[in-house]
Coordinates of C-alpha atoms and ligand atoms in Angstrom, one line a residue:
Chain A
X1 CA -11.8 61.9 15.5
X2 CA -8.8 59.7 15.2
X3 CA -6.4 62.2 15.1
X4 CA -7.6 63.8 18.3
X5 CA -7.7 60.3 19.9
X6 CA -4.3 59.3 18.4
X7 CA -3.0 62.5 19.5
X8 CA -4.2 62.2 22.9
X9 CA -2.9 58.5 23.3
X10 CA 0.4 59.8 21.6
X11 CA 0.7 62.7 24.2
X12 CA 0.5 60.2 26.8
X13 CA 3.3 58.3 25.3
X14 CA 5.4 61.5 25.1
X15 CA 4.4 62.5 28.4
X16 CA 6.3 59.3 30.0
X17 CA 9.0 59.2 27.5
X18 CA 8.6 55.3 27.5
X19 CA 6.3 53.6 25.2
X20 CA 4.6 50.5 26.5
X21 CA 2.6 47.8 24.7
X22 CA -0.6 49.1 26.6
X23 CA 0.0 52.5 25.1
X24 CA 0.1 51.0 21.5
X25 CA -2.9 48.6 22.1
X26 CA -4.9 51.9 23.1
X27 CA -3.7 53.7 20.0
X28 CA -4.5 50.7 17.8
X29 CA -8.0 50.6 19.3
X30 CA -8.7 54.2 18.4
X31 CA -7.3 53.5 14.8
X32 CA -9.6 50.4 14.6
X33 CA -12.7 52.4 15.7
X34 CA -12.1 55.2 13.3
X35 CA -11.5 53.0 10.4
X36 CA -14.7 50.8 11.1
X37 CA -16.6 54.4 11.5
X38 CA -15.4 55.2 8.2
X39 CA -16.7 52.2 6.4
X40 CA -13.2 50.5 5.9
X41 CA -13.9 46.7 5.6
X42 CA -13.8 44.6 8.8
X43 CA -11.1 42.4 7.2
X44 CA -9.1 45.2 5.9
X45 CA -9.2 47.0 9.3
X46 CA -8.1 43.8 10.9
X47 CA -5.1 43.5 8.6
X48 CA -4.1 47.4 8.8
X49 CA -4.1 47.1 12.5
X50 CA -2.2 44.0 12.6
X51 CA 0.5 45.6 10.2
X52 CA 0.8 48.6 12.2
X53 CA 1.3 46.9 15.6
X54 CA 3.9 44.6 14.2
X55 CA 5.9 47.9 13.0
X56 CA 5.1 49.6 16.2
X57 CA 6.3 46.8 18.5
X58 CA 9.3 46.5 16.8
X59 CA 12.5 48.3 17.9
X60 CA 11.8 51.3 16.1
X61 CA 9.1 52.7 18.3
X62 CA 9.7 51.2 21.6
X63 CA 13.1 52.4 21.8
X64 CA 12.9 55.6 19.8
X65 CA 13.7 59.0 21.2
X66 CA 10.2 60.1 20.3
X67 CA 8.0 57.2 20.1
X68 CA 4.8 59.4 19.5
X69 CA 6.1 60.8 16.3
X70 CA 7.6 57.3 15.1
X71 CA 4.1 55.6 15.7
X72 CA 2.4 58.3 13.9
X73 CA 4.8 58.0 10.9
X74 CA 4.1 54.1 10.9
X75 CA 0.4 54.6 10.5
X76 CA 0.5 57.3 7.7
X77 CA 3.2 55.2 6.0
X78 CA 0.9 52.1 6.1
X79 CA -2.1 53.7 4.9
X80 CA -0.2 55.3 2.1
X81 CA 1.0 51.9 1.0
X82 CA -2.5 50.4 1.2
X83 CA -4.1 53.2 -0.7
X84 CA -1.7 52.6 -3.5
X85 CA 0.9 54.2 -5.9
X86 CA 1.1 57.2 -7.9
X87 CA -2.1 57.9 -10.0
X88 CA -1.2 57.3 -13.8
X89 CA -4.7 58.2 -15.1
X90 CA -5.4 56.9 -18.4
X91 CA -3.1 55.9 -21.4
X92 CA -4.3 57.7 -24.5
X93 CA -1.4 57.3 -26.9
X94 CA -3.3 54.7 -29.0
X95 CA -5.2 55.7 -32.1
X96 CA -8.5 54.7 -30.1
X97 CA -8.9 54.2 -26.3
X98 CA -11.8 52.0 -25.5
X99 CA -13.4 52.2 -21.8
X100 CA -16.0 49.9 -20.4
X101 CA -17.9 51.3 -17.1
X102 CA -19.5 48.8 -14.9
X103 CA -20.9 48.9 -11.4
X104 CA -24.0 48.6 -9.2
X105 CA -27.3 50.3 -9.9
X106 CA -27.3 54.0 -9.5
X107 CA -23.6 54.5 -8.9
X108 CA -23.0 57.1 -11.4
X109 CA -21.9 55.1 -14.6
X110 CA -24.0 57.2 -17.2
X111 CA -23.0 60.3 -15.7
X112 CA -19.3 59.2 -15.4
X113 CA -19.4 58.4 -19.0
X114 CA -20.1 61.9 -19.8
X115 CA -17.8 63.1 -17.4
X116 CA -15.0 60.9 -18.6
X117 CA -15.6 62.0 -22.4
X118 CA -15.4 65.9 -21.3
X119 CA -12.3 65.1 -19.1
X120 CA -10.3 63.4 -21.8
X121 CA -11.6 66.2 -24.5
X122 CA -10.3 69.0 -22.4
X123 CA -7.3 67.6 -20.7
X124 CA -5.9 65.5 -23.3
X125 CA -7.3 67.7 -26.1
X126 CA -8.9 64.5 -27.7
X127 CA -12.0 66.1 -29.6
X128 CA -13.6 62.9 -31.2
X129 CA -15.3 61.3 -28.2
X130 CA -18.1 58.4 -28.8
X131 CA -20.5 57.3 -25.8
X132 CA -22.1 53.9 -26.4
X133 CA -25.7 53.5 -24.7
X134 CA -25.4 49.7 -23.7
X135 CA -28.2 50.0 -20.9
X136 CA -30.9 48.2 -22.5
X137 CA -33.0 47.6 -19.2
X138 CA -33.5 50.8 -17.4
X139 CA -36.2 53.2 -18.8
X140 CA -34.9 56.1 -20.7
X141 CA -31.2 55.0 -20.1
X142 CA -30.3 55.5 -23.6
X143 CA -32.1 59.1 -23.7
X144 CA -30.0 60.1 -20.6
X145 CA -26.8 59.3 -22.2
X146 CA -27.9 60.9 -25.4
X147 CA -28.7 63.9 -23.8
X148 CA -25.3 64.0 -22.0
X149 CA -23.3 63.3 -25.2
X150 CA -25.0 66.3 -26.5
X151 CA -24.1 68.7 -23.7
X152 CA -20.3 67.5 -24.0
X153 CA -20.4 67.7 -27.4
X154 CA -19.6 63.8 -28.1
X155 CA -21.3 61.5 -30.5
X156 CA -23.6 58.8 -29.4
X157 CA -24.5 55.3 -30.3
X158 CA -27.1 52.7 -29.6
X159 CA -29.7 50.6 -30.9
X160 CA -33.3 50.3 -30.6
X161 CA -33.2 46.8 -29.0
X162 CA -32.4 44.8 -25.9
X163 CA -29.2 42.9 -26.9
X164 CA -26.4 45.0 -25.1
X165 CA -23.7 42.7 -26.5
X166 CA -24.8 43.3 -29.9
X167 CA -25.0 47.3 -29.7
X168 CA -21.2 47.1 -28.2
X169 CA -20.1 44.9 -31.0
X170 CA -21.5 47.0 -33.7
X171 CA -20.3 50.1 -31.9
X172 CA -17.0 48.6 -32.3
X173 CA -17.3 47.8 -35.8
X174 CA -18.3 51.3 -36.4
X175 CA -14.6 52.1 -35.7
X176 CA -13.4 50.2 -38.9
X177 CA -14.8 53.2 -40.7
X178 CA -15.3 56.1 -38.4
X179 CA -12.3 57.6 -36.2
X180 CA -12.8 58.3 -32.7
X181 CA -10.1 59.0 -30.0
X182 CA -12.3 57.8 -27.2
X183 CA -15.0 55.5 -26.8
X184 CA -16.7 55.0 -23.6
X185 CA -19.2 52.1 -23.2
X186 CA -22.0 52.7 -20.6
X187 CA -23.7 49.4 -19.2
X188 CA -26.5 48.9 -17.0
X189 CA -26.3 48.7 -13.3
X190 CA -26.0 45.3 -11.9
X191 CA -25.5 43.4 -8.7
X192 CA -22.3 41.5 -8.4
X193 CA -24.5 38.3 -7.2
X194 CA -26.8 38.6 -10.1
X195 CA -25.0 35.9 -12.3
X196 CA -26.7 36.5 -15.5
X197 CA -26.0 40.1 -15.6
X198 CA -22.4 39.6 -14.7
X199 CA -22.3 37.0 -17.5
X200 CA -23.4 39.8 -19.8
X201 CA -20.4 42.0 -19.1
X202 CA -18.0 39.1 -19.4
X203 CA -19.1 38.4 -22.9
X204 CA -19.0 42.3 -23.8
X205 CA -15.4 42.1 -22.2
X206 CA -14.3 39.1 -24.3
X207 CA -15.9 40.5 -27.6
X208 CA -14.4 43.8 -27.4
X209 CA -10.5 44.5 -26.6
X210 CA -11.2 47.2 -23.9
X211 CA -8.3 49.2 -23.1
X212 CA -9.6 50.1 -19.6
X213 CA -12.6 48.6 -17.6
X214 CA -13.6 50.8 -14.6
X215 CA -15.6 50.0 -11.8
X216 CA -17.7 52.9 -10.9
X217 CA -18.5 52.8 -7.2
X218 CA -20.3 55.0 -5.0
X219 CA -17.7 56.6 -2.3
X220 CA -20.5 55.8 0.5
X221 CA -20.5 52.0 -0.1
X222 CA -20.4 49.9 3.3
X223 CA -18.9 46.7 4.4
X224 CA -19.9 44.9 1.2
X225 CA -17.6 47.1 -1.0
X226 CA -15.1 44.3 -0.9
X227 CA -17.4 41.6 -2.2
X228 CA -18.6 43.9 -5.0
X229 CA -15.0 45.0 -6.2
X230 CA -14.0 41.0 -5.9
X231 CA -16.7 39.9 -7.9
X232 CA -16.6 42.6 -10.7
X233 CA -12.7 42.3 -10.8
X234 CA -12.8 38.5 -11.1
X235 CA -15.5 38.9 -13.9
X236 CA -14.0 41.4 -16.3
X237 CA -10.7 42.4 -14.8
X238 CA -10.7 45.9 -13.9
X239 CA -8.0 48.5 -14.5
X240 CA -9.6 51.3 -12.6
X241 CA -12.0 52.5 -10.0
X242 CA -14.0 55.6 -10.2
X243 CA -15.3 56.8 -7.0
X244 CA -18.6 59.0 -7.3
X245 CA -20.2 61.3 -4.9
X246 CA -17.2 62.3 -3.3
X247 CA -18.9 65.8 -2.7
X248 CA -20.7 64.1 0.1
X249 CA -19.6 63.6 3.6
X250 CA -19.0 60.1 3.8
X251 CA -15.8 58.9 5.1
X252 CA -14.7 56.8 1.8
X253 CA -13.4 53.6 3.9
X254 CA -15.0 51.7 0.8
X255 CA -12.3 53.1 -1.2
X256 CA -9.3 51.9 0.9
X257 CA -11.1 48.4 1.2
X258 CA -11.7 47.8 -2.7
X259 CA -8.2 49.1 -3.7
X260 CA -6.6 47.1 -0.9
X261 CA -8.3 43.6 -1.4
X262 CA -7.9 43.7 -5.4
X263 CA -4.9 45.8 -6.2
X264 CA -7.1 48.0 -8.5
X265 CA -6.0 51.5 -8.7
X266 CA -8.4 54.3 -7.9
X267 CA -8.3 56.6 -11.0
X268 CA -10.8 59.2 -10.8
X269 CA -13.4 60.8 -8.6
X270 CA -16.8 62.3 -9.2
X271 CA -17.2 65.7 -7.2
X272 CA -20.7 66.7 -8.2
X273 CA -23.7 66.1 -10.6
X274 CA -22.5 68.2 -13.5
X275 CA -20.0 67.1 -16.3
X276 CA -17.2 69.2 -15.3
X277 CA -17.1 67.6 -11.6
X278 CA -14.5 65.1 -12.3
X279 CA -10.9 64.9 -11.2
X280 CA -8.0 62.4 -11.0
X281 CA -7.9 60.9 -7.7
X282 CA -5.9 62.3 -4.7
X283 CA -5.1 59.6 -2.2
X284 CA -4.1 62.0 0.7
X285 CA -7.6 63.6 1.0
X286 CA -9.2 59.9 1.3
X287 CA -6.2 59.0 4.0
X288 CA -7.2 62.0 6.2
X289 CA -10.9 61.5 6.0
X290 CA -10.5 57.7 6.7
X291 CA -8.1 58.3 9.8
X292 CA -10.8 61.0 10.7
Chain B
X1 CA -21.2 25.1 18.4
X2 CA -21.3 26.0 22.1
X3 CA -19.4 29.1 23.5
X4 CA -17.2 27.1 26.0
X5 CA -14.8 28.6 28.3
X6 CA -11.7 29.8 26.4
X7 CA -13.8 29.6 23.0
X8 CA -16.4 32.2 24.3
X9 CA -14.2 35.2 23.3
X10 CA -13.6 33.9 19.8
X11 CA -17.4 33.3 19.5
X12 CA -18.3 36.5 20.6
X13 CA -15.9 38.1 18.2
X14 CA -17.4 36.2 15.5
X15 CA -20.8 37.6 16.4
X16 CA -19.3 40.9 16.6
X17 CA -17.9 40.8 13.1
X18 CA -20.9 39.7 11.6
X19 CA -23.0 42.8 13.2
X20 CA -20.2 45.2 12.0
X21 CA -20.2 43.5 8.5
X22 CA -24.2 44.0 8.4
X23 CA -23.3 48.0 8.3
X24 CA -24.9 48.2 12.0
X25 CA -23.8 51.4 14.1
X26 CA -20.8 50.6 16.2
X27 CA -22.4 51.9 19.5
X28 CA -25.5 49.6 18.8
X29 CA -22.9 46.5 18.0
X30 CA -21.2 47.3 21.4
X31 CA -24.4 47.3 23.3
X32 CA -25.7 44.1 21.7
X33 CA -22.6 42.2 22.4
X34 CA -22.7 43.3 26.0
X35 CA -26.5 42.0 26.2
X36 CA -25.2 38.7 24.6
X37 CA -22.6 38.4 27.4
X38 CA -25.1 39.5 30.1
X39 CA -27.6 37.0 28.9
X40 CA -25.1 34.3 29.0
X41 CA -25.6 33.1 25.4
X42 CA -24.2 29.8 25.0
X43 CA -24.1 28.8 21.4
X44 CA -24.6 30.5 17.9
X45 CA -28.0 29.3 17.5
X46 CA -29.0 30.8 20.7
X47 CA -27.2 33.9 19.6
X48 CA -29.4 34.1 16.4
X49 CA -32.4 33.6 18.2
X50 CA -31.4 36.4 20.6
X51 CA -30.5 38.9 18.0
X52 CA -33.4 38.5 15.7
X53 CA -35.7 39.3 18.8
X54 CA -33.5 42.1 19.8
X55 CA -33.4 43.8 16.5
X56 CA -37.1 43.2 15.5
X57 CA -37.9 44.9 18.7
X58 CA -35.8 47.9 17.8
X59 CA -37.2 47.8 14.2
X60 CA -40.8 47.2 14.8
X61 CA -43.2 50.5 14.3
X62 CA -45.8 50.7 17.0
X63 CA -47.4 53.8 15.3
X64 CA -51.0 53.6 14.5
X65 CA -51.9 53.4 10.9
X66 CA -53.8 56.5 10.1
X67 CA -56.7 56.9 8.2
X68 CA -56.3 59.4 5.1
X69 CA -59.4 61.0 4.1
X70 CA -59.2 62.5 0.5
X71 CA -55.9 63.2 -1.3
X72 CA -52.8 61.3 0.2
X73 CA -49.5 62.7 -1.0
X74 CA -46.2 60.8 -0.4
X75 CA -43.0 62.6 -1.3
X76 CA -39.6 60.8 -2.1
X77 CA -36.5 62.3 -1.1
X78 CA -32.9 61.0 -1.1
X79 CA -29.4 60.9 -2.3
X80 CA -28.5 60.6 -6.1
X81 CA -29.2 57.1 -7.4
X82 CA -30.6 55.8 -4.1
X83 CA -33.5 54.3 -6.1
X84 CA -36.6 57.1 -6.0
X85 CA -37.7 57.1 -9.4
X86 CA -38.1 53.3 -9.4
X87 CA -39.8 53.4 -5.9
X88 CA -42.2 56.0 -7.0
X89 CA -43.2 53.6 -9.8
X90 CA -43.5 50.6 -7.2
X91 CA -45.7 52.4 -4.8
X92 CA -47.8 53.7 -7.9
X93 CA -48.1 49.7 -8.7
X94 CA -48.7 48.8 -5.1
X95 CA -51.6 51.5 -4.7
X96 CA -53.1 50.4 -8.0
X97 CA -53.1 47.2 -6.6
X98 CA -55.4 48.5 -3.9
X99 CA -57.7 50.0 -6.1
X100 CA -56.6 53.4 -5.5
X101 CA -56.4 56.2 -8.1
X102 CA -52.8 57.2 -8.5
X103 CA -51.0 60.0 -10.2
X104 CA -47.3 60.8 -10.1
X105 CA -45.2 64.3 -10.1
X106 CA -42.0 64.4 -11.9
X107 CA -40.5 67.0 -9.6
X108 CA -37.0 66.3 -10.7
X109 CA -36.6 68.9 -13.6
X110 CA -32.7 69.0 -13.6
X111 CA -31.3 65.6 -14.3
X112 CA -30.9 64.3 -17.9
X113 CA -34.2 62.3 -18.9
X114 CA -35.4 62.1 -15.5
X115 CA -38.8 62.9 -16.6
X116 CA -38.7 60.6 -19.4
X117 CA -37.8 57.8 -17.0
X118 CA -40.9 58.4 -14.8
X119 CA -43.2 58.9 -17.7
X120 CA -41.8 55.6 -18.9
X121 CA -43.1 54.1 -15.9
X122 CA -46.7 56.1 -15.9
X123 CA -47.1 54.7 -19.4
X124 CA -46.3 51.2 -18.3
X125 CA -49.0 51.2 -15.3
X126 CA -51.3 53.7 -17.1
X127 CA -50.8 56.3 -14.1
X128 CA -50.8 60.1 -15.1
X129 CA -47.5 61.9 -14.6
X130 CA -47.4 65.7 -14.1
X131 CA -44.4 67.1 -15.5
X132 CA -43.0 70.8 -15.9
X133 CA -40.3 72.5 -17.8
X134 CA -36.6 71.1 -18.1
X135 CA -34.8 73.1 -15.4
X136 CA -38.0 74.6 -14.4
X137 CA -38.7 75.0 -10.6
X138 CA -39.6 71.8 -9.2
X139 CA -42.0 73.4 -6.8
X140 CA -44.2 74.5 -9.7
X141 CA -44.6 71.0 -11.0
X142 CA -45.6 69.9 -7.5
X143 CA -48.2 72.8 -7.3
X144 CA -49.7 71.9 -10.6
X145 CA -49.8 68.2 -9.6
X146 CA -51.6 68.8 -6.1
X147 CA -54.0 70.9 -8.2
X148 CA -54.5 68.3 -10.8
X149 CA -54.8 65.4 -8.4
X150 CA -57.5 67.3 -6.3
X151 CA -59.5 68.1 -9.6
X152 CA -59.4 64.4 -10.8
X153 CA -60.2 63.0 -7.4
X154 CA -56.8 61.1 -7.2
X155 CA -56.5 59.1 -4.0
X156 CA -52.6 58.8 -4.2
X157 CA -50.3 61.5 -5.3
X158 CA -46.6 60.5 -5.5
X159 CA -43.8 63.1 -5.7
X160 CA -40.6 62.3 -7.4
X161 CA -37.8 64.5 -6.5
X162 CA -34.2 65.0 -7.6
X163 CA -31.3 63.2 -6.1
X164 CA -29.5 65.5 -3.9
X165 CA -26.6 65.3 -1.5
X166 CA -27.4 66.7 2.1
X167 CA -24.2 68.5 2.0
X168 CA -25.7 70.9 -0.4
X169 CA -27.9 73.4 1.5
X170 CA -29.4 75.1 -1.7
X171 CA -30.6 71.9 -2.7
X172 CA -32.0 70.9 0.8
X173 CA -33.6 74.5 0.6
X174 CA -35.5 73.2 -2.6
X175 CA -37.1 70.2 -1.0
X176 CA -38.1 72.3 2.1
X177 CA -40.1 74.5 -0.6
X178 CA -41.7 71.8 -1.9
X179 CA -43.0 70.5 1.2
X180 CA -44.3 74.0 2.1
X181 CA -46.1 74.2 -1.3
X182 CA -47.7 70.8 -0.4
X183 CA -48.7 71.8 3.1
X184 CA -50.6 75.0 1.8
X185 CA -52.9 72.6 0.0
X186 CA -53.4 69.5 2.3
X187 CA -53.3 68.8 6.0
X188 CA -50.0 67.6 7.3
X189 CA -51.9 64.2 8.2
X190 CA -52.3 63.6 4.6
X191 CA -48.7 64.0 3.6
X192 CA -45.9 61.3 4.0
X193 CA -42.1 62.1 3.5
X194 CA -40.1 59.1 2.8
X195 CA -36.4 59.2 2.5
X196 CA -35.1 56.3 0.1
X197 CA -31.9 54.7 1.6
X198 CA -29.8 52.3 -0.6
X199 CA -29.0 49.1 1.5
X200 CA -25.4 49.1 -0.2
X201 CA -24.4 52.3 1.7
X202 CA -22.7 52.2 4.9
X203 CA -22.6 54.6 8.0
X204 CA -23.5 57.4 5.6
X205 CA -27.2 56.2 5.4
X206 CA -27.9 57.4 9.2
X207 CA -26.1 60.9 8.4
X208 CA -28.6 61.2 5.3
X209 CA -31.6 60.4 7.4
X210 CA -30.6 62.6 10.1
X211 CA -29.8 65.7 7.6
X212 CA -32.9 65.2 5.7
X213 CA -35.2 64.8 8.8
X214 CA -33.7 67.9 10.3
X215 CA -34.4 69.7 7.1
X216 CA -38.1 68.5 6.3
X217 CA -39.5 66.3 8.9
X218 CA -39.5 62.7 7.5
X219 CA -42.1 60.4 8.3
X220 CA -40.4 57.2 7.1
X221 CA -37.8 55.4 5.2
X222 CA -37.7 53.3 2.2
X223 CA -35.0 50.7 2.1
X224 CA -33.9 49.9 -1.4
X225 CA -31.8 47.3 -3.0
X226 CA -32.2 44.7 -0.3
X227 CA -31.6 42.0 -3.0
X228 CA -28.0 43.0 -2.8
X229 CA -26.0 41.2 -0.5
X230 CA -25.6 44.0 1.9
X231 CA -27.8 43.9 4.9
X232 CA -28.9 47.6 5.5
X233 CA -28.0 47.7 9.1
X234 CA -28.3 51.4 9.1
X235 CA -32.0 51.4 9.5
X236 CA -31.4 50.1 13.1
X237 CA -29.8 53.3 14.0
X238 CA -31.9 55.4 12.1
X239 CA -35.2 53.8 13.9
X240 CA -33.6 54.0 17.5
X241 CA -31.9 57.4 17.1
X242 CA -34.3 59.1 15.0
X243 CA -37.5 57.5 15.6
X244 CA -38.0 56.9 11.8
X245 CA -39.6 53.6 10.8
X246 CA -38.8 51.7 7.5
X247 CA -42.3 51.7 5.6
X248 CA -41.4 49.7 2.4
X249 CA -38.5 47.8 1.4
X250 CA -37.7 47.0 -2.2
X251 CA -35.6 44.0 -3.5
X252 CA -35.2 44.2 -7.1
X253 CA -36.0 46.1 -10.4
X254 CA -39.3 45.0 -11.2
X255 CA -42.5 46.8 -10.3
X256 CA -43.5 44.2 -8.0
X257 CA -40.3 43.9 -6.3
X258 CA -41.8 46.0 -3.2
X259 CA -43.2 45.0 0.3
X260 CA -44.6 46.7 3.4
X261 CA -41.6 46.5 5.9
X262 CA -42.0 43.8 8.5
X263 CA -39.4 43.9 11.1
X264 CA -39.7 40.2 11.6
X265 CA -39.2 39.3 7.9
X266 CA -36.3 41.7 7.9
X267 CA -34.4 40.3 10.7
X268 CA -35.0 36.7 9.2
X269 CA -33.2 37.7 6.2
X270 CA -30.6 39.7 8.0
X271 CA -29.5 36.6 10.3
X272 CA -30.0 33.7 7.8
Ligands
GTP301 N1 -23.5 64.6 -6.3 C1 -23.0 63.8 -7.0 N2 -24.1 63.2 -7.9 C2 -23.6 62.3 -8.7 C3 -21.8 62.1 -9.0 N3 -22.0 61.2 -10.2 C4 -23.4 60.8 -10.3 N4 -24.2 61.4 -9.5 C5 -25.7 61.4 -9.8 O1 -25.9 60.2 -9.3 C6 -27.2 59.7 -9.8 C7 -26.9 58.4 -10.4 O2 -26.2 58.6 -11.6 P1 -26.4 57.7 -13.0 O3 -25.1 58.0 -14.1 O4 -27.6 57.6 -13.5 O5 -25.9 56.2 -12.1 P2 -26.0 54.8 -13.0 O6 -24.8 54.1 -12.3 O7 -25.6 55.1 -14.4 O8 -27.2 54.3 -12.8 P3 -28.0 52.8 -13.5 O9 -27.6 52.9 -14.5 O10 -29.3 52.9 -13.0 O11 -27.3 51.9 -12.8 C8 -27.4 61.0 -10.7 O12 -28.3 61.8 -10.2 C9 -26.4 61.6 -11.0 O13 -26.5 63.0 -11.3 C10 -21.1 62.7 -8.1 O14 -19.9 62.7 -8.3 N5 -21.8 63.7 -7.3
GTP302 N1 -31.2 45.5 -7.7 C1 -32.1 46.6 -7.4 N2 -32.0 47.9 -7.9 C2 -32.5 48.9 -7.8 C3 -33.5 48.8 -6.8 N3 -34.3 50.1 -6.6 C4 -33.8 50.7 -7.7 N4 -32.8 50.1 -8.4 C5 -32.1 50.4 -9.5 O1 -31.2 51.6 -8.9 C6 -31.0 52.5 -10.2 C7 -31.2 53.9 -9.9 O2 -32.6 54.1 -9.6 P1 -33.3 55.4 -9.7 O3 -34.9 55.2 -9.3 O4 -33.1 56.1 -10.9 O5 -32.7 56.2 -8.6 P2 -33.1 57.6 -8.2 O6 -32.9 57.8 -6.8 O7 -34.1 58.2 -8.9 O8 -31.9 58.5 -9.0 P3 -31.7 59.8 -9.3 O9 -32.9 60.5 -9.5 O10 -30.7 60.2 -10.2 O11 -31.0 60.4 -7.8 C8 -31.8 52.0 -11.3 O12 -31.0 51.2 -12.1 C9 -32.9 51.0 -10.5 O13 -33.3 49.9 -11.6 C10 -33.8 47.8 -5.8 O14 -34.6 47.7 -5.1 N5 -33.0 46.8 -6.4
MG303 MG1 -26.9 54.3 -16.0
MG304 MG1 -34.7 59.7 -10.0

């Protein structure tokens, strides 16, 4: 693991009392390996290592009394800045908060819609939740969300046809006569490279003033995570990322990659299959699993 | 376009980057880069031809296709959302196209509307779907399905199971039990156990294959979502380290978006 590798390199540095460029190169190599192993995107790793190297070769480490400690601090500080600022969750101070979920096939959107509804119901004491079934493609997608809505005590809205945009617009019109605190729009899974399907969510976003647009992303995504996040962000303007299946053992480097490249904050994480397996995102756990 | 002198290092780094970006295991990337250097590859075009050859060899499945007499059972396992239920329907369509009598078992008794999802496919294809009680024992559904399949002279029974993470030992025990139930009713040679791996996933794809294999002896991999921009490079590590070949590849959400895996076709896609 990086911590062990980093530790042994750091110890060498401490041992001699002096730190050389060669020591630093060795440590950077270990960091690079660990991050690539953790599925951090190639270019993001390159940027990260360059940032650490620049600081490490500066006065602070080379002339430090304890260069090993100084180096470790630089690595952790840099990772913290890549992973982003304090998590502000969702602003639910309005009368009704509209949240749209988008993402690749199978990432966990439908399940997350129910989780989000339950979370806001319990955490923010907002009793009136509406889940909108706007996945008009996947067999039994509407049934799936309908069942989940029943399980968390939320209302469910859909229509029996294939026009997702129309369903969303009509759900939005419903708000003129029926009061809801939270409305979550579940959409069909789609590839970031499927222009027609990307167009569909662009149209929905243009037609309805969403307060939040979350990319629901599998925490196990590989190198393509950056392309996925960038494309969805450019299409609909993401306000947050939800990482799912954190209860697995993937190192989660995709999360760092997506956040770093788009600047979109990671808001929540799914930690299991049940509706209550949902938490506010914590960067420190991700940082230690990426550094190994 | 030629790797000349001082440019050679930059070109090698370029190639290394594209291999890493294809989600290929890092040790395999290193050994491949060493091979490129050792073979004195002089251009990107030469490298592409060489890489295709190297990886096609790594991926080709030399195992003999066995002749199945009587009922053939395919069990689909894998993590949540990988594409198992959809793959079940595609395999059903694939075997219908080969004039086989097909049946499906909806052994995901846990997830909301999982049975309805498979039943919709069954209705569309005209394939019987055996189901059980919601939250019932999936092994019981499988037992029923095998009995029904035998009774109705079914050629191929496809068992769809619930998604599960390999980190959950109780869920892994569940599929071990399902396999035991099946092996009480048919010969081991009549069963294939495929893990469904999503091409968008990174290094964890190999971990999944390793863990599922240790739990229940897999016989192959189905790589899904190859229509994405991801290259699915984890299948190389899965084949070279675990000996598990990819049997099918899916590249879309329609019933016809499935093909028997071809190593040559795959590397052509990967390096073009
Ligand atoms: N273990 C685990 N499973 C999850 C988590 N979130 C979702 N799942 C499971 O992942 C699978 C896919 O979830 P869905 O909600 O159907 O995914 P989706 O994005 O709506 O899928 P499509 O609509 O087909 O694109 C289901 O089996 C869920 O139970 C999580 O945090 N942990
Ligand atoms: N683009 C694309 N989407 C696919 C492919 N295979 C499956 N999908 C989609 O991926 C999503 C999940 O597929 P499912 O078949 O429900 O996955 P699963 O493994 O059965 O999910 P769980 O049972 O919840 O674990 C659906 O939206 C499918 O349409 C594929 O080859 N390409
Ligand atoms: Mg869904
Ligand atoms: Mg399924």
